[in-house]
CSV table of C-alpha atoms in Angstrom, one decimal:
chain,number,residue,atom,x,y,z
A,149,MET,CA,62.5,204.1,24.1
A,150,ASN,CA,63.3,203.8,20.4
A,151,ARG,CA,63.7,200.1,19.6
A,152,THR,CA,64.5,198.5,16.3
A,153,SER,CA,64.3,194.8,15.4
A,154,GLN,CA,66.2,193.1,12.6
A,155,VAL,CA,67.1,189.6,11.7
A,156,SER,CA,69.6,188.9,8.9
A,157,VAL,CA,71.0,185.7,7.6
A,158,THR,CA,74.5,185.8,6.1
A,159,SER,CA,74.4,182.3,4.8
A,160,ARG,CA,72.7,179.1,5.7
A,161,SER,CA,75.0,176.3,4.4
A,162,GLY,CA,72.0,173.9,4.0
A,163,ALA,CA,69.8,176.5,2.1
A,164,GLN,CA,68.8,175.3,-1.4
A,165,PRO,CA,67.0,176.8,-4.3
A,166,ALA,CA,63.2,176.2,-4.4
A,167,LEU,CA,63.5,173.6,-7.2
A,168,PHE,CA,65.7,171.4,-5.1
A,169,GLY,CA,63.0,171.3,-2.4
A,170,LEU,CA,60.9,169.1,-4.6
A,171,PRO,CA,62.0,165.8,-3.1
A,172,ARG,CA,61.3,167.3,0.3
A,173,VAL,CA,57.8,168.2,-0.8
A,174,PHE,CA,57.0,164.6,-1.6
A,175,TRP,CA,58.8,163.2,1.5
A,176,LEU,CA,56.8,165.5,3.7
A,177,ALA,CA,53.5,164.6,2.1
A,178,TRP,CA,54.4,160.9,2.2
A,179,ARG,CA,55.5,161.1,5.9
A,180,ASP,CA,52.2,162.9,6.8
A,181,LEU,CA,50.1,160.3,5.0
A,182,THR,CA,51.9,157.5,6.7
A,183,LEU,CA,51.4,159.2,10.1
A,184,GLU,CA,47.7,159.8,9.3
A,185,PHE,CA,47.1,156.2,8.4
A,186,ARG,CA,49.0,155.0,11.5
A,187,GLY,CA,47.1,157.4,13.8
A,188,ARG,CA,43.8,156.9,11.9
A,189,ALA,CA,41.8,159.3,14.2
A,190,GLY,CA,41.3,162.1,11.6
A,191,LEU,CA,40.4,160.0,8.6
A,192,LEU,CA,38.1,157.7,10.6
A,193,ALA,CA,36.3,160.7,12.1
A,194,ALA,CA,35.8,162.3,8.7
A,195,VAL,CA,34.5,159.1,7.0
A,196,PHE,CA,32.1,158.4,10.0
A,197,PHE,CA,30.9,162.0,9.9
A,198,LEU,CA,30.3,161.7,6.1
A,199,ALA,CA,28.4,158.5,6.4
A,200,THR,CA,26.1,159.9,9.1
A,201,MET,CA,25.6,163.2,7.2
A,202,LEU,CA,24.7,161.4,3.9
A,203,LEU,CA,22.3,159.2,5.8
A,204,ILE,CA,20.5,162.1,7.5
A,205,LEU,CA,20.4,164.1,4.2
A,206,GLY,CA,19.0,161.1,2.4
A,207,LEU,CA,16.3,160.6,5.0
A,208,ALA,CA,15.5,164.4,5.0
A,209,LEU,CA,15.4,164.8,1.2
A,210,GLY,CA,14.0,161.4,0.1
A,211,PRO,CA,12.4,159.1,-0.6
A,212,LEU,CA,11.5,160.3,-4.1
A,213,ARG,CA,14.3,159.4,-6.5
A,214,SER,CA,13.9,162.6,-8.5
A,215,ASP,CA,14.4,164.7,-5.4
A,216,LEU,CA,17.5,162.8,-4.4
A,217,GLU,CA,18.9,163.0,-7.9
A,218,LYS,CA,18.3,166.8,-8.0
A,219,ALA,CA,20.0,167.3,-4.7
A,220,ALA,CA,23.0,164.9,-5.4
A,221,PRO,CA,25.6,167.5,-6.7
A,222,GLY,CA,24.9,169.9,-3.8
A,223,VAL,CA,25.0,167.0,-1.3
A,224,LEU,CA,28.3,165.8,-2.7
A,225,TRP,CA,30.0,169.2,-2.4
A,226,VAL,CA,28.5,170.4,0.8
A,227,SER,CA,29.4,167.1,2.4
A,228,LEU,CA,32.9,167.3,1.1
A,229,ALA,CA,33.2,170.9,2.4
A,230,PHE,CA,32.1,169.9,5.9
A,231,ALA,CA,34.2,166.7,6.0
A,232,GLY,CA,37.1,168.7,4.6
A,233,SER,CA,36.8,171.2,7.4
A,234,LEU,CA,37.3,168.2,9.8
A,235,LEU,CA,40.4,167.2,7.9
A,236,ALA,CA,41.6,170.8,7.3
A,237,GLY,CA,43.6,171.0,10.5
A,238,ARG,CA,45.3,167.6,10.0
A,239,ALA,CA,48.1,169.1,7.9
A,240,PHE,CA,49.5,170.9,10.9
A,241,GLY,CA,47.5,169.0,13.6
A,242,LEU,CA,50.0,166.1,13.3
A,243,GLU,CA,52.9,168.6,14.1
A,244,VAL,CA,51.0,170.3,16.9
A,245,GLU,CA,50.0,167.0,18.6
A,246,ASP,CA,53.6,165.7,18.5
A,247,GLY,CA,55.2,169.1,19.2
A,248,THR,CA,57.4,168.8,16.1
A,249,LEU,CA,56.4,172.1,14.3
A,250,ASP,CA,59.6,173.8,15.5
A,251,ASP,CA,61.8,171.0,14.1
A,252,LEU,CA,60.0,171.4,10.7
A,253,LEU,CA,60.5,175.2,10.8
A,254,LEU,CA,64.2,174.7,11.5
A,255,THR,CA,64.8,172.7,8.3
A,256,PRO,CA,67.2,174.7,6.0
A,257,GLY,CA,66.0,176.8,3.1
A,258,SER,CA,62.9,178.9,2.4
A,259,LYS,CA,59.6,177.7,3.8
A,260,GLU,CA,57.5,177.5,0.6
A,261,TRP,CA,58.3,173.8,0.3
A,262,ILE,CA,56.6,173.1,3.6
A,263,TYR,CA,53.4,174.7,2.2
A,264,PHE,CA,53.6,172.5,-0.9
A,265,GLY,CA,54.3,169.3,1.1
A,266,LYS,CA,51.4,170.0,3.4
A,267,PHE,CA,49.2,171.0,0.5
A,268,LEU,CA,50.0,167.7,-1.3
A,269,PHE,CA,49.2,165.8,1.8
A,270,GLN,CA,45.9,167.7,2.3
A,271,LEU,CA,45.0,167.2,-1.4
A,272,MET,CA,45.6,163.4,-1.2
A,273,LEU,CA,43.6,163.1,2.0
A,274,LEU,CA,40.7,165.1,0.5
A,275,LEU,CA,40.8,163.1,-2.8
A,276,LEU,CA,40.5,159.8,-0.8
A,277,VAL,CA,37.5,161.1,1.0
A,278,ALA,CA,36.0,162.6,-2.2
A,279,LEU,CA,36.3,159.2,-3.9
A,280,ALA,CA,34.5,157.5,-1.0
A,281,LEU,CA,31.9,160.3,-1.1
A,282,LEU,CA,31.4,159.9,-4.8
A,283,VAL,CA,30.6,156.2,-4.4
A,284,MET,CA,28.3,156.9,-1.4
A,285,THR,CA,26.4,159.7,-3.2
A,286,ALA,CA,26.0,157.5,-6.3
A,287,GLY,CA,24.5,154.8,-4.1
A,288,LEU,CA,22.3,156.9,-1.9
A,289,PHE,CA,21.4,159.8,-4.2
A,290,TYR,CA,21.5,158.2,-7.6
A,291,LEU,CA,24.3,160.5,-8.8
A,292,PRO,CA,25.0,159.2,-12.4
A,293,LEU,CA,28.5,158.0,-12.8
A,294,LYS,CA,28.3,157.6,-16.6
A,295,ALA,CA,30.6,160.6,-17.1
A,296,TRP,CA,33.0,159.5,-14.4
A,297,PRO,CA,36.2,160.8,-16.0
A,298,ALA,CA,34.7,164.3,-16.1
A,299,LEU,CA,33.3,163.9,-12.6
A,300,LEU,CA,36.7,162.9,-11.3
A,301,PHE,CA,38.2,165.9,-13.0
A,302,THR,CA,35.7,168.2,-11.4
A,303,VAL,CA,36.4,166.6,-8.0
A,304,PHE,CA,40.1,167.0,-8.6
A,305,LEU,CA,39.8,170.7,-9.5
A,306,GLY,CA,37.5,171.4,-6.6
A,307,THR,CA,39.7,169.7,-4.0
A,308,ILE,CA,42.8,171.6,-5.2
A,309,GLY,CA,41.2,175.0,-4.4
A,310,TYR,CA,39.9,173.7,-1.1
A,311,ALA,CA,43.2,172.1,-0.1
A,312,ALA,CA,45.2,175.3,-1.0
A,313,ILE,CA,43.2,177.5,1.3
A,314,SER,CA,42.8,175.0,4.2
A,315,THR,CA,46.5,174.3,4.2
A,316,PHE,CA,47.3,178.0,4.4
A,317,TYR,CA,44.8,178.6,7.2
A,318,ALA,CA,45.9,175.5,9.1
A,319,GLY,CA,49.5,176.8,9.1
A,320,LEU,CA,48.4,180.3,10.1
A,321,LEU,CA,46.4,179.0,13.0
A,322,ALA,CA,48.6,176.1,14.0
A,323,ARG,CA,49.9,177.8,17.2
A,324,LEU,CA,46.6,179.3,18.3
A,325,ARG,CA,44.2,178.0,20.8
A,326,GLY,CA,40.7,177.6,19.5
A,327,ARG,CA,42.0,176.9,16.0
A,328,GLU,CA,39.4,174.1,15.5
A,329,VAL,CA,36.7,176.7,15.8
A,330,LEU,CA,38.5,179.5,13.8
A,331,LEU,CA,39.5,177.3,10.9
A,332,PRO,CA,36.0,176.6,9.4
A,333,LEU,CA,35.0,180.2,10.1
A,334,LEU,CA,37.9,181.5,8.0
A,335,LEU,CA,37.8,178.7,5.5
A,336,PHE,CA,34.2,178.7,4.4
A,337,PRO,CA,33.9,182.2,3.0
A,338,LEU,CA,36.9,181.7,0.8
A,339,VAL,CA,35.9,178.2,-0.5
A,340,VAL,CA,32.4,179.3,-1.4
A,341,PRO,CA,33.4,180.2,-5.0
A,342,VAL,CA,35.1,176.9,-5.4
A,343,VAL,CA,32.2,174.9,-4.0
A,344,LEU,CA,29.7,176.9,-6.2
A,345,ALA,CA,31.6,176.3,-9.4
A,346,ALA,CA,32.1,172.7,-8.5
A,347,VAL,CA,28.4,172.2,-7.8
A,348,ARG,CA,27.4,173.7,-11.1
A,349,ALA,CA,29.9,171.6,-13.0
A,350,THR,CA,28.7,168.4,-11.2
A,351,ALA,CA,25.1,169.3,-11.8
A,352,GLY,CA,25.7,169.8,-15.5
A,353,LEU,CA,27.4,166.4,-15.8
A,354,ALA,CA,24.6,164.8,-13.8
A,355,GLN,CA,22.1,166.2,-16.2
A,356,GLY,CA,24.1,164.7,-19.1
A,357,LEU,CA,25.2,168.0,-20.6
A,358,PRO,CA,28.1,167.8,-23.0
A,359,VAL,CA,31.6,168.5,-21.6
A,360,ALA,CA,31.8,171.6,-23.7
A,361,GLU,CA,29.0,173.2,-21.7
A,362,VAL,CA,30.6,172.3,-18.4
A,363,ALA,CA,34.0,173.5,-19.4
A,364,ASP,CA,33.3,177.1,-18.4
A,365,TRP,CA,33.0,176.0,-14.8
A,366,TRP,CA,36.2,174.0,-15.1
A,367,ARG,CA,37.9,177.1,-16.4
A,368,LEU,CA,36.6,179.1,-13.4
A,369,LEU,CA,37.8,176.4,-11.0
A,370,LEU,CA,41.2,176.4,-12.7
A,371,VAL,CA,41.5,180.2,-12.2
A,372,PHE,CA,40.5,179.9,-8.5
A,373,ASP,CA,43.0,177.0,-8.0
A,374,ALA,CA,45.8,178.9,-9.7
A,375,VAL,CA,45.1,182.1,-7.7
A,376,TYR,CA,44.7,180.3,-4.3
A,377,VAL,CA,47.8,178.1,-4.7
A,378,THR,CA,50.0,181.0,-5.8
A,379,VAL,CA,48.8,183.5,-3.2
A,380,CYS,CA,48.8,181.0,-0.4
A,381,SER,CA,52.3,179.7,-1.2
A,382,LEU,CA,53.7,183.2,-1.3
A,383,LEU,CA,52.0,184.3,2.0
A,384,PHE,CA,52.8,181.0,3.8
A,385,PRO,CA,56.3,181.9,5.1
A,386,LEU,CA,54.9,185.1,6.6
A,387,ALA,CA,52.0,183.1,8.2
A,388,LEU,CA,54.5,180.8,9.9
A,389,GLU,CA,56.4,183.7,11.3
A,390,GLY,CA,53.3,184.8,13.1
B,267,MET,CA,87.7,186.0,7.9
B,268,THR,CA,84.6,183.9,8.4
B,269,PRO,CA,81.6,185.7,10.0
B,270,PRO,CA,80.5,184.6,13.5
B,271,LEU,CA,77.9,181.9,13.6
B,272,VAL,CA,75.6,184.2,15.4
B,273,LYS,CA,76.0,187.9,16.4
B,274,THR,CA,73.6,190.0,18.4
B,275,GLU,CA,73.6,193.8,18.8
B,276,GLY,CA,71.4,195.4,21.4
B,277,LEU,CA,69.2,192.3,21.3
B,278,GLY,CA,65.9,192.4,23.3
B,279,LYS,CA,62.9,190.3,23.5
B,280,ARG,CA,59.6,191.2,25.1
B,281,PHE,CA,56.5,189.0,25.8
B,282,GLY,CA,53.5,191.3,26.5
B,283,GLN,CA,54.8,194.0,28.7
B,284,ASP,CA,57.7,192.0,30.1
B,285,TRP,CA,61.2,192.4,28.7
B,286,VAL,CA,62.9,188.9,29.1
B,287,LEU,CA,66.1,190.0,27.4
B,288,GLN,CA,67.5,193.5,27.0
B,289,ASN,CA,70.5,195.0,25.2
B,290,LEU,CA,72.4,191.8,24.7
B,291,ASN,CA,75.6,192.0,22.7
B,292,LEU,CA,77.5,188.9,21.9
B,293,SER,CA,78.9,186.7,19.1
B,294,LEU,CA,79.7,183.0,18.8
B,295,GLU,CA,82.4,181.4,16.6
B,296,ARG,CA,82.9,177.8,15.6
B,297,GLY,CA,84.6,175.8,18.3
B,298,GLU,CA,83.2,177.8,21.1
B,299,LEU,CA,80.9,176.6,23.9
B,300,LEU,CA,78.7,179.2,25.3
B,301,VAL,CA,76.9,178.3,28.6
B,302,LEU,CA,73.7,180.1,29.5
B,303,LEU,CA,73.0,180.1,33.2
B,304,GLY,CA,70.1,181.7,35.2
B,305,PRO,CA,67.0,180.9,37.1
B,306,ASN,CA,63.7,179.8,35.6
B,307,GLY,CA,62.2,182.5,33.4
B,308,ALA,CA,65.5,184.3,33.0
B,309,GLY,CA,65.3,183.9,29.2
B,310,LYS,CA,67.7,181.0,28.5
B,311,THR,CA,65.3,179.1,26.2
B,312,THR,CA,64.1,182.4,24.6
B,313,LEU,CA,67.7,183.2,23.7
B,314,LEU,CA,68.2,179.7,22.2
B,315,LYS,CA,65.1,180.2,20.1
B,316,LEU,CA,66.3,183.6,19.0
B,317,PHE,CA,69.6,182.1,18.0
B,318,SER,CA,67.8,179.4,16.1
B,319,GLY,CA,65.5,181.8,14.3
B,320,LEU,CA,62.3,180.4,15.8
B,321,LEU,CA,61.7,183.7,17.5
B,322,ARG,CA,62.2,187.2,16.2
B,323,PRO,CA,63.7,189.8,18.4
B,324,THR,CA,61.6,192.7,19.6
B,325,ALA,CA,64.7,195.0,19.7
B,326,GLY,CA,68.2,195.0,18.3
B,327,THR,CA,69.7,192.9,15.6
B,328,ILE,CA,70.7,189.2,15.3
B,329,THR,CA,72.8,187.9,12.4
B,330,HIS,CA,73.0,184.2,11.6
B,331,SER,CA,75.4,182.3,9.4
B,332,GLY,CA,75.2,178.6,9.1
B,333,THR,CA,72.4,176.1,10.0
B,334,PRO,CA,71.1,175.8,13.5
B,335,GLY,CA,70.1,172.6,15.2
B,336,PHE,CA,68.0,172.7,18.3
B,337,VAL,CA,67.4,170.2,21.1
B,338,ALA,CA,64.3,171.3,23.0
B,339,ASN,CA,63.6,170.2,26.6
B,340,PRO,CA,61.8,167.8,26.3
B,341,PRO,CA,62.6,167.0,22.6
B,342,ALA,CA,59.7,166.2,20.3
B,343,PHE,CA,59.2,163.4,17.8
B,344,HIS,CA,56.4,161.7,15.9
B,345,ARG,CA,55.2,159.2,18.4
B,346,HIS,CA,53.8,156.7,15.8
B,347,PHE,CA,57.2,156.5,14.1
B,348,SER,CA,60.2,154.4,15.3
B,349,GLY,CA,63.5,156.0,16.2
B,350,LEU,CA,64.9,155.0,12.8
B,351,GLU,CA,61.9,156.5,10.9
B,352,ASN,CA,62.1,159.7,12.8
B,353,LEU,CA,65.8,160.2,12.1
B,354,ALA,CA,65.4,159.1,8.4
B,355,TYR,CA,62.6,161.6,7.8
B,356,ALA,CA,64.6,164.4,9.7
B,357,LEU,CA,67.4,163.8,7.2
B,358,ARG,CA,65.1,163.6,4.1
B,359,LEU,CA,63.3,166.8,5.1
B,360,ALA,CA,66.6,168.6,5.6
B,361,GLY,CA,67.4,167.6,2.0
B,362,ARG,CA,70.1,165.2,3.0
B,363,PRO,CA,70.8,161.7,1.5
B,364,VAL,CA,69.7,158.9,3.8
B,365,ASP,CA,71.9,156.0,4.5
B,366,LEU,CA,69.8,153.7,6.8
B,367,ALA,CA,72.9,151.8,7.9
B,368,GLN,CA,74.4,155.0,9.1
B,369,VAL,CA,71.2,156.0,10.9
B,370,SER,CA,71.0,152.6,12.6
B,371,ASP,CA,74.6,153.0,13.6
B,372,ALA,CA,73.9,156.4,15.2
B,373,LEU,CA,71.0,154.8,17.1
B,374,SER,CA,73.0,151.9,18.4
B,375,GLN,CA,75.8,154.3,19.4
B,376,MET,CA,73.2,156.0,21.6
B,377,GLY,CA,71.9,152.6,22.9
B,378,LEU,CA,68.5,153.0,21.2
B,379,PRO,CA,66.4,150.3,19.6
B,380,PRO,CA,65.8,151.3,15.9
B,381,ALA,CA,62.4,149.7,15.4
B,382,LYS,CA,60.7,150.6,18.7
B,383,ALA,CA,57.9,153.3,18.3
B,384,VAL,CA,58.9,156.6,20.0
B,385,MET,CA,55.6,156.6,22.0
B,386,ASN,CA,57.2,153.7,24.0
B,387,TYR,CA,60.5,155.6,24.6
B,388,SER,CA,61.4,157.0,28.1
B,389,SER,CA,62.3,160.7,28.5
B,390,GLY,CA,66.0,159.8,28.6
B,391,MET,CA,65.7,157.7,25.4
B,392,LYS,CA,64.0,160.7,23.6
B,393,LYS,CA,66.8,162.9,24.7
B,394,ARG,CA,69.3,160.4,23.3
B,395,LEU,CA,67.3,160.3,20.1
B,396,ALA,CA,67.5,164.1,19.8
B,397,LEU,CA,71.2,164.0,20.2
B,398,ALA,CA,71.5,161.2,17.6
B,399,ARG,CA,69.4,163.4,15.2
B,400,LEU,CA,71.8,166.3,15.8
B,401,SER,CA,74.9,164.2,15.2
B,402,LEU,CA,73.4,163.1,11.9
B,403,LEU,CA,72.3,166.5,10.8
B,404,ARG,CA,75.6,168.1,11.8
B,405,PRO,CA,74.4,171.7,12.1
B,406,ASP,CA,76.8,174.6,12.3
B,407,LEU,CA,75.2,175.8,15.5
B,408,TRP,CA,74.2,173.3,18.3
B,409,LEU,CA,71.6,174.8,20.6
B,410,LEU,CA,70.8,172.6,23.6
B,411,ASP,CA,68.2,173.3,26.2
B,412,GLU,CA,69.1,171.5,29.4
B,413,PRO,CA,70.7,168.7,27.5
B,414,GLU,CA,71.7,166.7,30.6
B,415,ALA,CA,68.0,166.6,31.8
B,416,ALA,CA,66.6,163.0,31.9
B,417,LEU,CA,70.0,161.5,30.9
B,418,ASP,CA,71.7,158.8,33.1
B,419,THR,CA,75.4,158.7,33.7
B,420,GLU,CA,76.1,156.8,30.5
B,421,GLY,CA,74.0,159.2,28.6
B,422,ARG,CA,75.9,162.2,30.0
B,423,LYS,CA,79.2,160.7,28.9
B,424,LEU,CA,77.8,160.2,25.4
B,425,LEU,CA,76.7,163.8,25.4
B,426,GLU,CA,80.1,165.1,26.5
B,427,GLY,CA,81.8,163.1,23.8
B,428,MET,CA,79.4,164.3,21.2
B,429,LEU,CA,79.9,167.9,22.2
B,430,SER,CA,83.6,167.8,22.2
B,431,GLU,CA,83.4,166.2,18.7
B,432,ALA,CA,80.9,168.9,17.6
B,433,ARG,CA,83.2,171.7,18.7
B,434,LYS,CA,85.6,170.7,16.0
B,435,PHE,CA,83.2,172.0,13.3
B,436,ALA,CA,80.4,173.9,15.1
B,437,GLY,CA,79.6,176.3,17.8
B,438,VAL,CA,77.6,175.1,20.8
B,439,VAL,CA,75.2,176.9,23.1
B,440,VAL,CA,74.0,175.1,26.2
B,441,ALA,CA,71.2,176.5,28.5
B,442,THR,CA,71.4,174.8,31.8
B,443,HIS,CA,71.0,175.0,35.6
B,444,GLU,CA,74.1,172.8,36.2
B,445,ARG,CA,77.2,174.7,37.0
B,446,SER,CA,79.3,171.7,36.1
B,447,TRP,CA,79.2,173.0,32.5
B,448,VAL,CA,81.2,176.1,33.5
B,449,GLY,CA,84.5,174.2,33.5
B,450,GLN,CA,84.2,173.3,29.8
B,451,ALA,CA,82.8,176.6,28.6
B,452,SER,CA,84.5,179.1,26.4
B,453,ARG,CA,82.2,181.7,27.8
B,454,VAL,CA,79.5,181.8,30.4
B,455,LEU,CA,76.5,184.1,30.2
B,456,THR,CA,74.4,184.5,33.4
B,457,LEU,CA,71.0,185.8,32.7
B,458,GLY,CA,69.2,187.6,35.5
B,459,GLY,CA,65.5,188.3,36.3
B,460,GLY,CA,63.1,185.4,36.0
B,461,ALA,CA,61.3,183.7,38.8
B,462,GLY,CA,64.4,183.4,41.0
């Protein structure tokens, strides 16, 4: 039997141009952050995991200060990547746990704003964890914080790329069983370039290299961020359709 | 002439090898109440989801105009938020201005406490909250999956009043097992198959 399928929308009275979705992006991110802090489960699990991981790595790589200092940039970013994989599902986990994903999908207009709202939430969550991690790595692994503005900038660029991909995959897998297992498997191969560039930039700053010598890694991170955010936001509506 | 809120031509939906709906042709205008009857698994909820755009058809075409609003059975809310917060965020995410006094008023009309966390709501209270959300969002197409389920007598009266008000500006589709809806319906569609 020859079957064709087609969906068309004549007009959706609530549909708005993308620009006017900006307040909704911030409201969605703010709502999810509020929910995350009220529920606490995801954030507490990630911080506890981080503390345990850093302690184990410290014991395994120490006790010589020079060894710990050398390992610090790698420890920082590998720990953030692992803790990030725990938090990666939170962007849509909140919707799945409460069964509210359909309500979100029924909001008027195109669906890119949902991606940006969830991305912003994921970014803020990762930045909070990254800040805690930076302090812990400085304490346990002697990561020098002299160049802290440049370090923060590196962390910011690295987390943008990570959050862009994890938000996309979290949305893509939101309705699937076994998403907790699939998410890190899909996520890690794509974040490798971001983590590598971020490690190199952090290592340069830790060695006291001038900013001009680290700037190439920042440029690379910026390119990855721009590509990942653009591609993921464009593909996201298709990912939600399944 | 305004286009129908939803129009289907040869609409079909298949899950795996099983066709739940086949060759469905219908349209719905503002002011109409379409009642979907049928046994469990007949495709009532599937049809509501197709109307809302949450599902895509396997066959045929479906044309929407206007915004849909969907009350699932059971309805879903963020359990850590109060009723007031859930409704306020629903309006904000729909790109609507939020008047908290109006939201509180909608909650009190439904007999709901504004500050109580939804995790402490009963099933009937959640259903009332879903109806309050729909009345604030005022979609063009009201899609209700077993709206009477979990509602007490008072709740059912509120529902009836709300739907007669909604029919002044919107189309309404109700999926139900209760034949009492037939008397109010503009049209009744009985779906076959399913478990029955």
